[in-house]
Amino acid sequence: MSRGTDFLKYITEQIQEGIQELGARIQEIQKDIAGMNDYYWENYTEMDQYGYENYDNQQALLTQVSANQENQKRMSRMKKMLDSPFFGSVEFVYDGEEEAEVFYIGIGNFARERGQVPLIYDWRAPISSLFYDYDKGRAAYEAPAGLLEGEILSKWQYKIRGGKMVYEFESDMKIDDDILKQELGANSDTQLKNIVRTIQREQNAIIRNTEDKILAIQGAAGSGKTSVALHRIAYLLYHDRKNLNSSNILILSPNSVFSDYISHILPELGEENIQEMSLDLFAYRELEGIAADCEDRYHQIEKQIAGMDAQSEKRFRWKQSEEFVRAVEGFLIELEDRLVDFRDVRYKTLEKKAEEILDFFYYKFADIPLLSRMDAVRDYFIDEYETLCKRELCEEEAGVIKEKFRKMYVTTDLYEIYNWFLTENGLPVLPDIPPERRILAYEDVFPILYLKYRLCAGAVRRDIRHLVIDEMQDYSYLQYVILERLFPCSMTILGDRAQTIDGKMQDVLAFLPKIFGRKVRRIEMNRSYRNTAEIAEYAGKIAGVEGIGYLQRHGKEVKKYFCRSQEETVCRILENVRLGAEEYETAAVLTMTEREAGELYLALKERREDVFYIDRDSSAFRKGMTVTTFYMAKGLEFDQVFIAEGDGENPLDRQFRYICATRALHELYEIGII
Ligand SMILES: Nc1ncnc2c1ncn2[C@@H]1O[C@H](COP(=O)(O)OP(=O)(O)OP(=O)(O)O)[C@@H](O)[C@H]1O
């Protein structure tokens, strides 16, 4: 038997024994807990009158309950490990030592007892970097005690499934590529896979980067940006347990389908409860009370596809630009004088002259945002008044005073203030209607949100300690300014300029340093993993993207059809789609517009059962044939992709075809209309 198979046998026994021992411990604690409960119910009437005994009992109970919760977690981790306990090993001899040691690496640490040397090391442990960063020969890793150097004598890779060794071999770079090809040659799933077994060196450098506050990654389509960002989160959580837990992390993703697509990776890596949301949803929640509803990005894309007139297009761009931010800043300086009408305030013996209020407003509290500043002035005077009267005001009295101060604002309605700004800048104003009837066009959503953050206090989200922004190319200058204000934390920002959904490519890396300063570290990922060589070359030509490396994984040539009608398009799709038990798992029919997707979906649904439609309200994608727009398919991947082109020219044609083409793992069909 080989060393890997021997170790598998040994470790399986160890894990099984560990599970048994832990099971017994869980039961024991469970008994203790039951005993404590019984004791409490039998004795609670006789416990000391001050409640000390009761308190001690409760504490003891809580300790046992939380110990068992922890044990249950360990138990489920160990059970998971039985399926595939490790995937790599490194035979390493430390400098100055004679004998080599073999370190096995898996998805989590395993030791029989807490504090013992692990039998399997977590892929995020310092020692595991030997596996990802080096081949045979000299190597080193950064341990808590400092840099440890030595020599790697051999490196092995294993595939274990259901507790059985599928393959094992000594790995060098070439074999690495073969494994990758095998992994990527498999059928796609409706969820992104974890890549711990095959993380590449340049990916590992990003995952293990803890020095840079803001990492901005420009990566080709399919280069593993999303995968790397998620593994980075797992890595950061592992290494900074004291300061960071999963509720401190927020992922801004394009939509709910994408959120669902990536949602299982972190739990698989042992990290639960990471929050995910789109920036549009975030904005919508923040603007509650100002407007009843907001358009989202997808409304805007549909407008762009339908063709916007030059003036609307120009206005939209301006409202998201650096110039806009500057114009708002200028407007805010003037706003101070326009927004407040200082008056004397009188309430019983409290009397404040307008001049005195003005003085406090402009000087003492000048740092507080305008719409929150009067509250600070008011609280100051109320405090002063209470000290003088030697009593606290009741709620009703304080309410009356609050109202008097609040009334000095000419308006507190951000929508109205925004209209002042628009008028000043010679732009059409929004209709003068009450909040419950207001629906904000996408072009106004972030401008109003920006005003909110500049005018009201309390926006900064200090609970978030790490922010991930996926599809960075689709965020505007203004959105980044907002993000910078809201989240003063470390960030992983990733995207691909070639996939910008706009008339021209946007290189956000050109302006990010202006917003975030010198904290931004730029990294490029130029090797693509998703597509076959044939598809990658085809896609590269569409976007005019050069210099992308890809695996020499070969497949069918890309096929192009020209059809006369929708009926013919449907026929072409159905004759080429290969879904089934022995075939592919996912196929996508991707269109430019929602209308086209809706029509094709209905036509295909008549002919096949397993056809699903994804629109902006969907929250998951399923095995079978998915019909959707190119912009909803961003970030996802499918075994087969059919690009159903619309008729006529379109300003987003290049982006449409490029994004669609790069979604395909194995087969790509382009269907044009003549
Ligand atoms: N090191 C790796 N080992 C195995 N598979 C990998 C590796 N890196 C990337 N992949 C695979 O390549 C595919 C693309 O990865 P991912 O979706 O993370 O790329 P992306 O750069 O975010 O793509 P896009 O921008 O086109 O949406 C996925 O199937 C992923 O599992």
XYZ file of C-alpha atoms and ligand atoms in Angstrom:
705
model
C 0.000 0.000 0.000
C 1.167 3.560 -0.688
C 1.906 6.074 2.007
C -1.246 8.097 1.249
C -3.506 5.041 1.382
C -1.849 3.893 4.633
C -2.357 7.298 6.138
C -5.962 7.386 4.947
C -6.625 4.120 6.787
C -4.917 5.422 9.920
C -6.595 8.816 9.896
C -10.029 7.349 9.190
C -9.668 5.203 12.317
C -8.495 8.207 14.283
C -11.444 10.321 13.147
C -13.887 7.504 13.856
C -12.475 7.059 17.334
C -12.550 10.830 17.789
C -16.224 10.840 16.784
C -17.017 8.090 19.286
C -15.188 9.829 22.114
C -16.794 13.126 21.331
C -20.223 11.465 21.063
C -19.721 10.040 24.582
C -18.632 13.454 25.869
C -21.676 15.125 24.327
C -23.935 12.598 26.040
C -22.216 13.101 29.378
C -22.649 16.862 29.176
C -26.236 16.349 28.080
C -26.810 14.293 31.238
C -25.185 17.037 33.329
C -27.481 19.601 31.756
C -30.548 17.449 32.469
C -29.302 16.980 36.073
C -28.907 20.732 36.522
C -32.411 21.292 35.218
C -33.861 18.710 37.586
C -31.928 20.193 40.506
C -33.269 23.650 39.700
C -36.921 22.574 39.576
C -36.596 20.530 42.741
C -34.832 23.241 44.708
C -35.659 26.652 43.324
C -38.031 27.517 46.141
C -35.248 26.958 48.665
C -32.473 28.881 46.905
C -30.960 31.812 48.796
C -33.032 34.982 48.791
C -30.396 37.050 46.956
C -30.382 34.739 43.985
C -26.646 33.893 44.145
C -27.210 30.170 43.936
C -29.690 30.620 41.140
C -27.209 32.786 39.268
C -24.365 30.282 39.750
C -26.590 27.494 38.488
C -27.533 29.433 35.408
C -23.900 30.223 34.631
C -22.885 26.589 35.019
C -25.765 25.576 32.791
C -24.817 28.102 30.127
C -21.188 26.945 30.150
C -22.255 23.353 29.590
C -24.741 24.272 26.877
C -22.192 26.288 24.952
C -19.537 23.565 25.397
C -21.926 21.113 23.822
C -22.768 23.469 20.967
C -19.044 23.691 20.260
C -18.767 19.899 20.491
C -21.634 19.458 18.065
C -19.871 21.709 15.589
C -16.658 19.731 15.981
C -18.617 16.541 15.547
C -20.163 17.655 12.269
C -16.753 18.844 11.049
C -15.225 15.464 11.812
C -18.072 13.636 10.102
C -17.538 15.784 7.017
C -13.816 15.035 7.168
C -14.453 11.304 6.940
C -15.544 11.817 3.351
C -12.278 13.452 2.295
C -9.871 13.946 5.210
C -6.967 15.419 3.229
C -6.000 16.406 -0.295
C -2.297 17.068 -0.152
C 0.885 16.313 1.710
C 4.346 17.812 1.974
C 7.428 15.921 3.062
C 9.612 18.583 4.643
C 12.926 18.573 6.448
C 13.656 21.601 8.598
C 17.127 23.112 8.365
C 19.344 21.574 11.035
C 17.212 18.437 11.381
C 17.946 15.056 9.905
C 14.565 13.489 9.583
C 11.822 14.707 7.326
C 8.249 15.088 8.529
C 5.139 14.581 6.445
C 2.386 17.150 6.822
C -1.074 16.283 5.550
C -3.348 19.100 4.463
C -7.122 19.129 4.455
C -10.131 21.402 4.654
C -9.740 21.727 8.444
C -7.365 20.903 11.298
C -7.707 17.527 12.965
C -6.105 16.531 16.237
C -7.364 13.881 18.639
C -7.279 16.353 21.498
C -7.376 20.115 21.631
C -3.876 21.599 21.767
C -2.199 18.475 20.355
C -0.096 18.645 17.179
C -2.581 18.216 14.321
C -2.600 15.034 12.309
C -4.117 17.065 9.473
C -3.462 20.744 8.956
C -6.047 23.248 7.841
C -5.306 24.534 4.314
C -5.084 28.026 5.867
C -2.472 27.065 8.490
C 0.952 28.684 7.962
C 2.586 25.362 7.184
C 0.117 24.672 4.359
C 1.616 27.484 2.314
C 4.478 25.051 1.575
C 2.000 23.031 -0.431
C 0.675 25.949 -2.472
C 3.793 28.050 -2.936
C 6.653 25.644 -3.576
C 7.727 22.652 -5.596
C 10.460 20.247 -4.506
C 13.550 21.960 -3.130
C 14.220 24.906 -0.831
C 11.147 26.319 0.849
C 10.079 28.391 3.832
C 6.975 29.433 5.657
C 6.101 32.165 8.084
C 5.261 30.601 11.463
C 4.257 32.606 14.565
C 7.832 32.106 15.769
C 9.332 33.536 12.564
C 10.446 32.252 9.190
C 11.084 28.503 9.143
C 13.242 27.207 6.335
C 14.037 23.777 4.979
C 13.652 21.516 2.007
C 10.653 19.885 0.441
C 11.511 16.301 -0.457
C 8.194 15.487 -2.041
C 4.699 16.859 -2.548
C 1.664 14.661 -3.113
C -1.864 15.302 -4.237
C -4.820 13.080 -3.416
C -8.412 12.786 -4.386
C -10.493 11.026 -1.736
C -14.232 10.598 -2.049
C -16.572 8.745 0.314
C -13.491 7.841 2.375
C -11.882 6.008 -0.597
C -8.709 7.011 -2.409
C -9.636 7.932 -5.996
C -6.085 8.833 -6.994
C -2.800 9.902 -5.506
C 0.432 11.002 -7.131
C 3.519 12.983 -6.577
C 2.859 16.418 -7.946
C 4.932 18.780 -9.991
C 3.736 21.712 -12.054
C 2.702 19.686 -15.084
C 0.597 17.281 -13.110
C -0.915 20.263 -11.345
C -2.245 21.415 -14.687
C -3.548 17.937 -15.467
C -5.495 17.894 -12.223
C -6.850 21.319 -12.974
C -7.959 20.179 -16.411
C -9.690 17.200 -14.852
C -11.450 19.392 -12.302
C -12.498 21.935 -14.883
C -13.451 19.290 -17.425
C -16.163 18.072 -15.064
C -19.687 19.341 -15.476
C -20.671 22.618 -13.959
C -22.888 22.805 -10.955
C -25.535 25.304 -9.965
C -23.122 26.474 -7.286
C -19.508 27.558 -7.417
C -17.055 24.920 -6.154
C -14.387 25.431 -3.533
C -10.889 25.264 -4.996
C -8.761 24.420 -1.949
C -7.247 21.376 -3.653
C -5.954 23.308 -6.630
C -5.381 26.913 -5.558
C -2.746 28.335 -7.901
C 0.306 30.248 -6.757
C -0.827 33.680 -7.929
C -4.235 33.042 -6.398
C -2.660 31.935 -3.126
C -0.695 35.178 -2.907
C -3.993 37.092 -2.950
C -5.800 34.758 -0.578
C -3.017 34.986 2.013
C -2.420 38.699 1.667
C -2.975 40.375 5.021
C -0.738 43.427 4.560
C -2.753 45.523 2.139
C -5.814 47.341 3.369
C -7.433 47.484 -0.050
C -6.782 44.859 -2.675
C -8.125 45.703 -6.115
C -7.970 42.755 -8.444
C -8.364 43.105 -12.188
C -8.829 39.572 -13.448
C -9.759 38.118 -16.799
C -13.114 36.379 -17.118
C -12.890 32.998 -15.410
C -9.580 33.731 -13.712
C -11.030 32.789 -10.326
C -11.646 36.255 -8.882
C -14.827 35.312 -7.069
C -13.336 32.029 -5.874
C -10.232 33.805 -4.619
C -12.232 36.499 -2.812
C -14.277 33.868 -0.982
C -11.233 31.831 -0.004
C -9.595 35.049 1.161
C -12.508 35.676 3.518
C -12.080 32.173 4.937
C -8.365 32.818 5.337
C -8.815 36.175 7.083
C -11.368 34.677 9.469
C -9.020 31.826 10.330
C -6.099 34.108 11.045
C -7.812 36.884 12.903
C -10.427 35.053 14.974
C -9.964 37.478 17.853
C -10.906 40.597 15.913
C -12.979 39.278 13.079
C -16.020 37.066 12.933
C -18.336 36.215 10.091
C -20.882 38.919 10.982
C -18.131 41.519 10.391
C -17.958 40.658 6.706
C -20.191 41.923 3.920
C -20.127 40.790 0.317
C -21.614 43.187 -2.211
C -22.689 41.001 -5.086
C -24.619 41.844 -8.251
C -27.906 40.037 -7.461
C -29.637 37.326 -5.428
C -29.007 34.565 -7.960
C -25.292 35.240 -7.746
C -25.493 35.409 -3.937
C -27.101 31.997 -3.927
C -24.560 30.670 -6.436
C -21.652 31.470 -4.116
C -23.456 31.015 -0.809
C -22.334 27.507 0.060
C -18.564 27.940 -0.375
C -17.904 29.633 2.939
C -20.019 27.208 4.992
C -18.141 24.413 3.205
C -14.905 25.997 4.360
C -16.301 26.139 7.893
C -17.454 29.783 7.912
C -21.175 30.443 8.313
C -23.394 33.546 8.344
C -21.583 35.898 5.991
C -23.881 38.688 4.849
C -24.400 39.208 1.134
C -26.384 41.875 -0.581
C -26.448 44.060 -3.671
C -25.564 47.723 -3.408
C -28.911 48.547 -5.015
C -30.783 46.747 -2.259
C -28.627 48.485 0.305
C -29.437 51.882 -1.238
C -33.120 51.073 -1.448
C -33.206 50.288 2.284
C -31.248 53.425 3.131
C -33.669 55.595 1.162
C -36.792 54.267 2.853
C -38.860 57.234 3.950
C -37.439 59.429 1.183
C -38.997 57.504 -1.700
C -41.418 54.603 -1.971
C -39.327 52.722 -4.513
C -36.106 52.944 -6.476
C -35.164 51.659 -9.893
C -32.211 49.273 -9.903
C -29.237 48.831 -12.193
C -31.148 46.473 -14.421
C -33.739 49.132 -15.251
C -30.870 51.346 -16.299
C -29.283 48.660 -18.484
C -32.605 48.015 -20.226
C -32.909 51.760 -20.866
C -29.393 51.821 -22.324
C -30.139 48.855 -24.560
C -33.367 50.469 -25.772
C -31.251 53.512 -26.640
C -31.128 56.650 -24.524
C -31.096 60.070 -26.110
C -27.744 61.791 -25.960
C -28.860 64.290 -23.338
C -30.261 61.693 -20.917
C -27.146 59.589 -21.361
C -24.937 62.596 -20.636
C -26.988 63.524 -17.571
C -26.835 59.963 -16.241
C -23.061 59.856 -16.613
C -22.604 63.246 -14.998
C -24.690 62.286 -11.979
C -22.373 59.386 -11.207
C -19.114 61.191 -11.894
C -16.285 62.916 -10.069
C -17.595 66.265 -11.380
C -20.923 65.550 -9.744
C -19.246 64.909 -6.387
C -17.412 68.215 -6.752
C -20.624 70.045 -7.661
C -22.387 68.602 -4.595
C -19.534 69.690 -2.368
C -19.839 73.244 -3.726
C -23.598 73.134 -3.252
C -23.198 71.982 0.361
C -21.096 75.020 1.242
C -23.884 77.354 0.113
C -26.564 75.132 1.593
C -25.656 76.057 5.175
C -27.120 79.517 4.699
C -30.126 78.397 2.758
C -31.215 75.448 4.821
C -31.665 77.054 8.222
C -33.843 79.943 9.238
C -32.540 80.862 12.697
C -35.191 82.013 15.161
C -35.463 82.662 18.881
C -36.582 79.638 20.874
C -38.728 80.061 23.967
C -40.063 77.380 26.244
C -41.067 78.261 29.766
C -37.894 79.742 31.248
C -35.680 78.377 28.488
C -34.884 81.224 26.163
C -32.356 81.209 23.387
C -31.737 83.986 20.952
C -31.351 83.226 17.245
C -27.824 84.706 17.335
C -26.790 82.372 20.129
C -28.191 79.338 18.291
C -26.476 80.473 15.121
C -23.217 80.817 16.941
C -23.377 77.284 18.267
C -24.542 75.993 14.902
C -21.679 77.526 12.941
C -18.846 77.246 15.419
C -19.285 74.812 18.269
C -20.862 72.022 16.215
C -19.441 72.832 12.793
C -18.140 69.266 12.351
C -21.547 67.648 12.602
C -23.368 67.084 9.281
C -25.911 69.816 8.548
C -29.149 67.923 9.025
C -28.001 66.415 12.319
C -26.395 69.576 13.636
C -29.495 71.279 14.987
C -30.165 68.173 17.088
C -26.747 68.596 18.678
C -27.396 72.299 19.389
C -30.776 71.448 20.856
C -29.421 68.650 23.061
C -26.802 71.051 24.342
C -29.428 73.627 25.356
C -31.721 71.022 26.860
C -28.807 69.732 28.973
C -28.021 73.257 30.059
C -31.665 73.916 30.932
C -31.980 70.666 32.917
C -28.866 71.568 34.914
C -30.290 74.976 35.709
C -33.711 73.640 36.705
C -32.120 70.697 38.497
C -34.612 68.303 36.948
C -34.927 66.186 33.841
C -37.519 67.189 31.266
C -40.240 64.673 30.668
C -40.595 63.191 27.188
C -43.480 65.463 26.274
C -41.588 68.635 27.208
C -38.449 67.535 25.402
C -40.612 66.746 22.363
C -41.989 70.284 22.242
C -38.481 71.761 22.364
C -37.202 69.350 19.741
C -39.962 70.419 17.405
C -39.107 74.106 17.871
C -35.482 73.505 16.909
C -36.338 71.146 14.069
C -38.668 73.735 12.555
C -35.701 76.008 11.903
C -34.757 73.802 8.987
C -36.486 75.115 5.887
C -36.803 71.451 4.931
C -35.341 68.152 6.070
C -36.548 66.335 2.982
C -33.478 65.156 1.024
C -35.584 64.812 -2.106
C -36.459 68.501 -1.960
C -32.867 69.488 -1.220
C -31.771 67.383 -4.195
C -34.232 69.303 -6.345
C -32.588 72.579 -5.208
C -29.290 71.125 -6.357
C -30.710 70.079 -9.731
C -32.209 73.525 -10.285
C -28.936 75.186 -9.424
C -27.180 73.004 -11.978
C -29.737 73.620 -14.715
C -31.071 70.036 -14.686
C -34.704 68.881 -14.801
C -36.133 68.524 -11.285
C -37.989 65.508 -9.889
C -41.794 65.771 -9.587
C -43.059 67.493 -6.466
C -44.990 64.605 -4.904
C -45.197 63.050 -1.423
C -42.720 60.285 -0.456
C -45.242 57.483 -0.813
C -45.643 58.258 -4.526
C -41.994 58.821 -5.362
C -40.153 56.296 -7.522
C -36.523 57.208 -8.002
C -34.928 56.694 -11.405
C -31.620 54.864 -11.138
C -29.694 57.977 -12.098
C -30.957 59.716 -8.921
C -30.636 56.874 -6.400
C -26.967 57.267 -5.544
C -26.880 61.064 -5.821
C -29.612 61.250 -3.159
C -27.855 58.611 -1.075
C -24.679 60.683 -1.275
C -26.562 63.748 -0.069
C -27.930 61.696 2.786
C -24.466 60.631 3.907
C -23.108 64.158 3.599
C -26.015 65.742 5.461
C -26.935 63.209 8.154
C -24.760 61.665 10.860
C -24.551 58.029 11.819
C -24.035 56.405 8.447
C -20.636 54.807 8.982
C -20.851 51.017 9.283
C -18.232 50.197 11.886
C -19.675 46.723 12.388
C -18.312 45.749 8.968
C -14.589 45.004 9.180
C -14.063 43.590 5.719
C -15.963 44.394 2.554
C -15.885 42.416 -0.683
C -16.995 44.189 -3.851
C -17.477 41.841 -6.782
C -17.861 43.098 -10.380
C -15.987 46.288 -9.490
C -16.128 47.582 -13.084
C -19.872 48.131 -12.762
C -19.667 50.625 -9.891
C -19.449 54.322 -10.619
C -17.089 56.927 -9.199
C -19.916 58.185 -7.009
C -20.706 54.699 -5.697
C -17.078 54.238 -4.663
C -17.090 57.597 -2.880
C -20.165 56.428 -0.959
C -18.568 53.072 -0.181
C -15.420 54.752 1.058
C -17.429 56.932 3.467
C -19.597 54.105 4.676
C -17.022 51.384 5.157
C -13.729 52.518 6.662
C -12.516 48.917 6.666
C -10.274 46.641 4.651
C -11.637 45.606 1.261
C -11.244 43.095 -1.520
C -12.425 44.711 -4.755
C -12.483 42.579 -7.875
C -13.667 42.703 -11.414
C -12.857 42.681 -15.087
C -12.836 45.859 -17.147
C -13.695 43.870 -20.287
C -17.026 42.889 -18.696
C -18.234 46.444 -18.032
C -21.916 46.691 -18.846
C -21.703 50.035 -20.497
C -20.882 51.572 -23.871
C -17.214 51.657 -22.993
C -14.943 49.676 -20.709
C -14.456 51.215 -17.327
C -11.081 50.921 -15.624
C -11.920 51.676 -12.025
C -8.313 51.059 -11.051
C -7.549 54.379 -12.699
C -9.641 56.317 -10.182
C -9.712 54.113 -7.049
C -6.481 55.608 -5.643
C -8.066 59.065 -5.895
C -10.804 57.920 -3.572
C -9.002 55.496 -1.281
C -5.549 57.056 -1.347
C -2.378 55.043 -1.436
C -3.864 52.137 0.469
C -4.911 50.487 -2.799
C -2.811 47.575 -4.004
C -3.517 46.603 -7.612
C -3.163 43.021 -8.722
C -3.800 41.489 -12.136
C -4.893 37.903 -12.752
C -4.290 36.998 -16.340
C -4.853 33.278 -16.449
C -8.305 32.034 -17.199
C -9.610 28.678 -15.999
C -13.243 28.434 -16.960
C -13.456 28.066 -20.727
C -11.999 25.560 -23.167
C -9.160 26.969 -25.290
C -11.544 27.246 -28.266
C -14.088 29.309 -26.320
C -11.435 31.464 -24.647
C -9.875 32.377 -28.023
C -13.256 33.164 -29.497
C -14.194 35.369 -26.524
C -10.818 37.115 -26.584
C -11.436 38.157 -30.183
C -14.875 39.587 -29.378
C -13.517 41.871 -26.674
C -10.151 42.542 -28.269
C -8.574 41.350 -25.018
C -4.990 40.170 -25.337
C -2.386 38.619 -23.081
C -4.702 36.213 -21.282
C -3.240 32.787 -20.574
C -5.481 29.765 -20.387
C -5.246 26.047 -19.788
C -4.917 23.951 -22.912
C -8.197 22.217 -22.189
C -9.753 21.522 -25.548
C -13.331 21.033 -26.616
C -15.672 21.600 -29.535
C -15.192 24.514 -31.889
C -17.615 27.379 -31.316
C -20.566 27.006 -33.623
C -22.335 29.877 -35.339
C -25.844 29.661 -36.799
C -27.950 32.205 -38.649
C -31.686 31.808 -38.240
C -34.656 33.474 -39.891
C -37.110 33.278 -37.020
C -37.493 32.578 -33.343
C -38.883 29.171 -34.255
C -35.698 28.296 -36.070
C -33.620 29.566 -33.129
C -35.566 27.278 -30.787
C -34.959 24.325 -33.127
C -31.218 24.986 -33.247
C -31.021 25.175 -29.480
C -33.011 21.999 -28.970
C -31.022 19.984 -31.479
C -27.735 20.937 -29.763
C -28.599 20.956 -26.104
C -27.181 17.938 -24.297
C -28.703 17.774 -20.855
C -29.322 14.522 -19.043
C -28.032 11.901 -16.656
C -25.024 10.942 -18.786
C -24.603 14.359 -20.318
C -24.315 17.961 -19.156
C -26.012 19.434 -16.106
C -26.534 23.057 -17.080
C -27.189 24.994 -20.280
C -28.043 28.646 -20.730
C -29.826 30.565 -23.422
C -28.687 34.146 -23.034
C -30.315 37.158 -24.625
C -29.705 40.883 -24.697
C -33.058 42.027 -23.274
C -35.616 40.862 -20.755
C -38.300 40.840 -23.439
C -36.263 38.511 -25.685
C -35.507 36.224 -22.733
C -39.187 36.111 -21.753
C -40.288 35.205 -25.293
C -37.650 32.530 -25.817
C -38.395 31.052 -22.416
C -42.062 30.579 -23.301
C -41.176 29.031 -26.647
C -38.649 26.629 -25.112
C -40.831 25.753 -22.139
C -43.426 24.386 -24.543
C -40.886 21.904 -25.801
C -38.995 20.906 -22.646
C -39.822 20.450 -18.988
C -36.472 21.481 -17.512
C -36.463 25.088 -18.721
C -36.186 27.883 -16.127
C -36.357 31.620 -16.360
C -34.162 33.944 -14.316
C -35.094 37.561 -13.896
C -34.125 40.243 -11.417
C -36.509 38.828 -8.789
C -35.136 35.285 -8.971
C -33.020 33.958 -6.169
C -31.451 30.746 -7.495
C -30.598 28.877 -10.664
C -31.272 25.233 -11.190
C -29.970 22.282 -13.131
C -31.388 22.187 -16.630
C -31.814 24.932 -19.165
C -31.742 28.505 -17.912
C -33.066 31.338 -20.032
C -31.996 34.793 -18.987
C -30.333 38.042 -20.024
C -26.566 38.412 -20.296
C -26.489 40.857 -17.408
C -28.234 38.454 -15.027
C -25.817 35.677 -16.065
C -22.762 37.663 -14.984
C -20.527 35.714 -12.627
C -22.306 32.413 -13.365
C -21.148 29.538 -15.568
C -22.847 26.807 -17.592
C -21.725 23.674 -19.451
C -23.320 24.889 -22.689
C -24.166 28.443 -23.654
C -26.393 29.565 -26.520
C -26.045 33.242 -27.336
C -29.391 34.254 -28.822
C -28.634 37.493 -30.596
C -31.364 40.039 -31.117
C -32.064 41.726 -34.417
C -30.392 44.993 -35.148
C -27.368 46.850 -33.845
C -26.990 47.573 -30.171
C -24.651 49.820 -28.208
C -23.878 46.999 -25.769
C -23.361 44.334 -28.411
C -19.680 43.683 -27.712
C -20.186 43.387 -23.947
C -23.211 41.176 -24.488
C -21.349 38.691 -26.667
C -18.220 38.720 -24.508
C -20.037 38.164 -21.218
C -22.163 35.386 -22.759
C -19.192 33.643 -24.366
C -17.140 33.634 -21.184
C -19.980 31.922 -19.246
C -19.463 28.663 -21.195
C -17.347 25.855 -19.773
C -17.502 23.336 -22.626
C -19.671 24.372 -25.565
C -20.635 27.687 -27.090
C -23.191 28.421 -29.801
C -23.883 31.811 -31.288
C -27.246 32.179 -32.978
C -27.741 35.245 -35.114
C -30.924 36.475 -36.780
C -30.930 37.308 -40.481
N -7.364 27.179 -8.807
C -8.461 26.700 -9.325
N -8.724 25.390 -9.282
C -9.849 24.878 -9.821
N -10.784 25.623 -10.405
C -10.583 26.931 -10.468
C -9.422 27.547 -9.939
N -9.519 28.874 -10.142
C -10.680 29.073 -10.773
N -11.322 27.904 -10.962
C -12.608 27.684 -11.605
O -12.723 28.581 -12.696
C -14.072 29.001 -12.811
C -14.115 30.512 -12.765
O -13.881 30.960 -11.447
P -14.574 32.274 -10.877
O -16.046 32.237 -11.157
O -14.112 32.437 -9.487
O -13.878 33.322 -11.853
P -14.157 34.871 -12.053
O -12.837 35.460 -12.367
O -14.901 35.421 -10.894
O -15.054 34.830 -13.352
P -15.988 35.920 -14.064
O -15.429 37.275 -13.827
O -15.931 35.527 -15.494
O -17.358 35.703 -13.503
C -14.855 28.340 -11.683
O -15.431 27.154 -12.169
C -13.780 28.014 -10.669
O -14.139 26.905 -9.869
